[in-house]
CSV table of C-alpha atoms in Angstrom, one decimal:
chain,number,residue,atom,x,y,z
A,1491,UNK,CA,12.5,-9.6,24.8
A,1492,UNK,CA,14.1,-6.4,26.1
A,1493,UNK,CA,13.9,-7.5,29.7
A,1494,UNK,CA,15.2,-10.9,28.9
A,1495,UNK,CA,18.2,-9.4,27.0
A,1496,UNK,CA,19.1,-6.6,29.3
A,1497,UNK,CA,17.7,-7.7,32.6
A,1498,UNK,CA,14.5,-6.4,34.3
A,1499,UNK,CA,16.4,-4.1,36.6
A,1500,UNK,CA,18.4,-2.2,33.9
A,1501,UNK,CA,17.9,1.6,34.5
A,1502,UNK,CA,16.5,3.7,31.6
A,1503,UNK,CA,19.8,5.6,31.3
A,1504,UNK,CA,21.6,2.5,30.4
A,1505,UNK,CA,19.2,1.1,27.8
A,1506,UNK,CA,20.6,3.2,25.0
A,1507,UNK,CA,24.1,1.7,25.5
A,1508,UNK,CA,22.7,-1.8,25.4
A,1509,UNK,CA,20.7,-1.6,22.2
A,1510,UNK,CA,23.3,-3.3,20.1
A,1511,UNK,CA,23.3,-6.3,22.6
A,1512,UNK,CA,19.5,-6.4,22.3
A,1513,UNK,CA,19.6,-6.4,18.5
A,1514,UNK,CA,22.2,-9.2,18.6
A,1515,UNK,CA,20.2,-11.3,21.0
A,1516,UNK,CA,17.1,-10.9,18.8
A,1517,UNK,CA,19.0,-12.0,15.7
A,1518,UNK,CA,20.4,-15.0,17.6
A,1519,UNK,CA,16.9,-16.0,18.4
A,1520,UNK,CA,16.0,-15.9,14.7
A,1521,UNK,CA,14.0,-12.7,14.9
A,1522,UNK,CA,13.8,-11.1,11.4
A,1523,UNK,CA,15.4,-7.7,11.0
A,1524,UNK,CA,12.0,-6.1,10.1
A,1525,UNK,CA,10.5,-7.4,13.3
A,1526,UNK,CA,13.5,-6.2,15.3
A,1527,UNK,CA,12.9,-2.7,13.8
A,1528,UNK,CA,9.4,-2.8,15.1
A,1529,UNK,CA,10.7,-3.5,18.6
A,1530,UNK,CA,13.2,-0.7,18.3
A,1531,UNK,CA,10.6,1.8,17.3
A,1532,UNK,CA,8.6,0.9,20.4
A,1533,UNK,CA,11.7,1.2,22.6
A,1534,UNK,CA,12.5,4.6,21.0
A,1535,UNK,CA,9.0,5.9,21.6
A,1536,UNK,CA,9.2,4.8,25.3
A,1537,UNK,CA,12.6,6.5,25.7
A,1538,UNK,CA,11.3,9.7,24.1
A,1539,UNK,CA,8.4,9.7,26.6
A,1540,UNK,CA,11.0,9.3,29.4
A,1541,UNK,CA,12.8,12.4,28.1
A,1542,UNK,CA,9.5,14.4,28.0
A,1543,UNK,CA,8.6,13.3,31.5
A,1544,UNK,CA,12.1,14.2,32.9
A,1545,UNK,CA,13.4,10.6,33.5
A,1546,UNK,CA,16.1,11.0,30.9
A,1547,UNK,CA,18.1,14.1,29.9
A,1548,UNK,CA,18.2,13.7,26.2
A,1549,UNK,CA,16.8,11.6,23.4
A,1550,UNK,CA,18.8,8.5,22.4
A,1551,UNK,CA,19.8,7.7,18.9
A,1552,UNK,CA,18.6,4.2,18.0
A,1553,UNK,CA,19.7,2.9,14.7
A,1554,UNK,CA,17.4,0.6,12.8
A,1555,UNK,CA,18.4,-2.1,10.4
A,1556,UNK,CA,18.4,-1.1,6.8
A,1557,UNK,CA,15.9,-3.2,5.0
A,1558,UNK,CA,16.3,-3.4,1.2
A,1559,UNK,CA,13.1,-2.9,-0.8
A,1560,UNK,CA,12.2,-5.8,-3.0
A,1561,UNK,CA,10.5,-5.3,-6.4
A,1562,UNK,CA,6.8,-5.6,-5.9
A,1563,UNK,CA,4.8,-8.5,-7.5
A,1564,UNK,CA,2.9,-7.3,-10.6
A,1565,UNK,CA,0.5,-9.0,-12.9
A,1566,UNK,CA,1.8,-10.2,-16.2
A,1567,UNK,CA,0.0,-9.3,-19.5
A,1568,UNK,CA,-1.2,-12.9,-19.7
A,1569,UNK,CA,-2.5,-12.8,-16.1
A,1570,UNK,CA,-4.2,-9.5,-16.7
A,1571,UNK,CA,-6.0,-10.8,-19.9
A,1572,UNK,CA,-7.1,-14.0,-18.1
A,1573,UNK,CA,-8.3,-12.1,-15.0
A,1574,UNK,CA,-10.3,-9.5,-17.0
A,1575,UNK,CA,-11.8,-12.1,-19.3
A,1576,UNK,CA,-12.9,-14.2,-16.3
A,1577,UNK,CA,-14.2,-11.2,-14.3
A,1578,UNK,CA,-16.2,-9.9,-17.3
A,1579,UNK,CA,-18.0,-13.3,-17.6
A,1580,UNK,CA,-18.4,-14.1,-13.8
A,1581,UNK,CA,-18.6,-10.7,-12.1
A,1582,UNK,CA,-19.1,-7.7,-14.5
A,1583,UNK,CA,-19.1,-5.2,-11.7
A,1584,UNK,CA,-15.7,-6.4,-10.4
A,1585,UNK,CA,-14.5,-6.4,-14.0
A,1586,UNK,CA,-15.1,-2.6,-14.1
A,1587,UNK,CA,-13.4,-2.2,-10.7
A,1588,UNK,CA,-10.3,-4.2,-11.8
A,1589,UNK,CA,-10.1,-2.5,-15.2
A,1590,UNK,CA,-10.2,0.9,-13.5
A,1591,UNK,CA,-7.6,-0.1,-11.0
A,1592,UNK,CA,-5.2,-1.3,-13.6
A,1593,UNK,CA,-5.4,1.9,-15.6
A,1594,UNK,CA,-5.3,4.4,-12.7
A,1595,UNK,CA,-3.3,2.8,-9.9
A,1596,UNK,CA,-6.1,3.9,-7.5
A,1597,UNK,CA,-6.3,2.2,-4.1
A,1598,UNK,CA,-9.3,0.1,-3.2
A,1599,UNK,CA,-10.9,2.8,-1.0
A,1600,UNK,CA,-10.3,5.4,-3.7
A,1601,UNK,CA,-12.2,3.4,-6.3
A,1602,UNK,CA,-15.0,2.6,-3.9
A,1603,UNK,CA,-15.5,6.2,-2.9
A,1604,UNK,CA,-15.3,7.7,-6.4
A,1605,UNK,CA,-18.4,9.7,-7.2
A,1606,UNK,CA,-19.6,11.0,-10.6
A,1607,UNK,CA,-19.3,14.5,-9.2
A,1608,UNK,CA,-15.6,13.9,-8.8
A,1609,UNK,CA,-15.2,13.4,-12.6
A,1610,UNK,CA,-14.5,16.5,-14.7
A,1611,UNK,CA,-13.9,16.0,-18.4
A,1612,UNK,CA,-10.9,13.7,-18.8
A,1613,UNK,CA,-9.8,13.9,-15.2
A,1614,UNK,CA,-11.1,12.9,-11.8
A,1615,UNK,CA,-10.1,13.6,-8.2
A,1616,UNK,CA,-9.7,11.3,-5.2
A,1617,UNK,CA,-8.9,11.7,-1.5
A,1618,UNK,CA,-6.0,9.4,-0.7
A,1619,UNK,CA,-3.9,8.7,2.3
A,1620,UNK,CA,-3.5,11.5,4.8
A,1621,UNK,CA,-6.7,13.1,3.5
A,1622,UNK,CA,-4.7,14.4,0.5
A,1623,UNK,CA,-6.6,15.2,-2.7
A,1624,UNK,CA,-5.0,14.4,-6.1
A,1625,UNK,CA,-6.1,14.6,-9.7
A,1626,UNK,CA,-5.7,11.7,-12.1
A,1627,UNK,CA,-6.1,11.6,-15.9
A,1628,UNK,CA,-8.8,9.3,-17.4
A,1629,UNK,CA,-7.3,7.3,-20.3
A,1630,UNK,CA,-7.9,4.1,-22.1
A,1631,UNK,CA,-9.5,1.3,-20.1
A,1632,UNK,CA,-10.3,3.7,-17.2
A,1633,UNK,CA,-12.8,5.4,-19.4
A,1634,UNK,CA,-14.3,2.1,-20.5
A,1635,UNK,CA,-14.5,1.0,-16.9
A,1636,UNK,CA,-16.8,4.0,-16.0
A,1637,UNK,CA,-19.7,2.7,-18.1
A,1638,UNK,CA,-22.7,4.9,-18.9
A,1639,UNK,CA,-22.3,8.4,-17.6
A,1640,UNK,CA,-24.4,9.7,-14.7
A,1641,UNK,CA,-24.7,13.0,-12.9
A,1642,UNK,CA,-24.3,12.0,-9.3
A,1643,UNK,CA,-23.7,9.0,-7.1
A,1644,UNK,CA,-21.0,6.3,-6.8
A,1645,UNK,CA,-19.3,5.2,-10.0
A,1646,UNK,CA,-18.8,1.6,-8.9
A,1647,UNK,CA,-21.0,-0.9,-7.0
A,1648,UNK,CA,-21.3,-0.5,-3.3
A,1649,UNK,CA,-21.1,-3.7,-1.2
A,1650,UNK,CA,-19.0,-3.6,2.0
A,1651,UNK,CA,-15.6,-2.3,1.1
A,1652,UNK,CA,-14.0,-5.6,2.0
A,1653,UNK,CA,-16.0,-7.3,-0.7
A,1654,UNK,CA,-13.7,-5.8,-3.3
A,1655,UNK,CA,-10.8,-7.7,-1.9
A,1656,UNK,CA,-12.8,-10.9,-1.3
A,1657,UNK,CA,-14.2,-10.9,-4.8
A,1658,UNK,CA,-10.8,-10.2,-6.3
A,1659,UNK,CA,-9.4,-13.0,-4.3
A,1660,UNK,CA,-12.0,-15.4,-5.6
A,1661,UNK,CA,-11.4,-14.3,-9.2
A,1662,UNK,CA,-7.6,-14.8,-9.1
A,1663,UNK,CA,-8.1,-18.1,-7.3
A,1664,UNK,CA,-10.4,-19.2,-10.1
A,1665,UNK,CA,-7.7,-18.2,-12.6
A,1666,UNK,CA,-5.0,-20.0,-10.6
A,1667,UNK,CA,-3.0,-16.8,-10.3
A,1668,UNK,CA,-0.6,-16.9,-7.3
A,1669,UNK,CA,0.7,-14.2,-5.1
A,1670,UNK,CA,-1.6,-11.4,-6.2
A,1671,UNK,CA,-3.8,-9.2,-4.0
A,1672,UNK,CA,-6.1,-6.3,-4.9
A,1673,UNK,CA,-3.2,-3.9,-4.0
A,1674,UNK,CA,-1.0,-5.6,-6.6
A,1675,UNK,CA,-3.0,-3.9,-9.3
A,1676,UNK,CA,-1.6,-0.6,-8.0
A,1677,UNK,CA,1.9,-1.9,-8.5
A,1678,UNK,CA,1.0,-3.2,-11.9
A,1679,UNK,CA,-0.5,0.1,-13.0
A,1680,UNK,CA,2.6,2.0,-11.8
A,1681,UNK,CA,4.9,-0.3,-13.7
A,1682,UNK,CA,2.9,-0.1,-16.9
A,1683,UNK,CA,2.8,3.7,-16.7
A,1684,UNK,CA,6.6,3.9,-16.4
A,1685,UNK,CA,7.1,1.4,-19.3
A,1686,UNK,CA,4.8,3.5,-21.5
A,1687,UNK,CA,7.1,6.5,-21.1
A,1688,UNK,CA,5.3,8.5,-18.3
A,1689,UNK,CA,7.9,10.3,-16.2
A,1690,UNK,CA,8.7,9.1,-12.7
A,1691,UNK,CA,7.6,12.5,-11.3
A,1692,UNK,CA,4.2,12.2,-13.1
A,1693,UNK,CA,3.7,8.7,-11.8
A,1694,UNK,CA,4.5,9.9,-8.3
A,1695,UNK,CA,1.8,12.5,-8.6
A,1696,UNK,CA,-0.8,10.0,-10.1
A,1697,UNK,CA,-0.2,7.5,-7.3
A,1698,UNK,CA,0.0,10.1,-4.6
A,1699,UNK,CA,3.4,9.1,-3.2
A,1700,UNK,CA,4.8,11.7,-0.8
A,1701,UNK,CA,8.4,10.5,-1.3
A,1702,UNK,CA,9.6,9.8,-4.9
A,1703,UNK,CA,11.8,7.0,-3.5
A,1704,UNK,CA,8.6,5.0,-3.1
A,1705,UNK,CA,7.9,5.4,-6.8
A,1706,UNK,CA,11.4,4.4,-7.7
A,1707,UNK,CA,10.9,0.8,-6.6
A,1708,UNK,CA,9.1,0.2,-9.8
């Protein structure tokens, strides 16, 4: 797309001044802004390398499109009750996983890797994105989801990690719930925490968001 828009012989030094044309050409072709931003990030990375290798004198400022964040899809109370009831009957192990996810906001891999050794009293620790450790309180349904206490070993059943998502997909399909993936339980948990009066800062820490603006979408 870049060569089509600017021409294959355009020198690197002129690319920065032609970015607006490239963006306009992309939009005229029907390319979505979020996709254009992906192209721009690649172009920026290449130009930064050119500076490092001495082909350009300085880094170029490339402005991305501002993409508004939409409110995430969450499960309604009716959908939650239906899903939990169906899972409890058809897949008891996934029922525990789903219940825990809805009460803690943990990611799929965090639930999968949780060990009994990570649980201390009414709290537990997980290693999230960026290899960052965080501590999360155990309350309500999360305690119920743990089941009989053990000393060591995984808390939840251990198929291949992808089976969590596949089993969840089958369950929501059975319940005729649309537009919901395993990760939507995290969004649902965050929303419920805020509605229950937990502060934005506390929810940020529970979810492990580096930037509070990520938590603010809820």
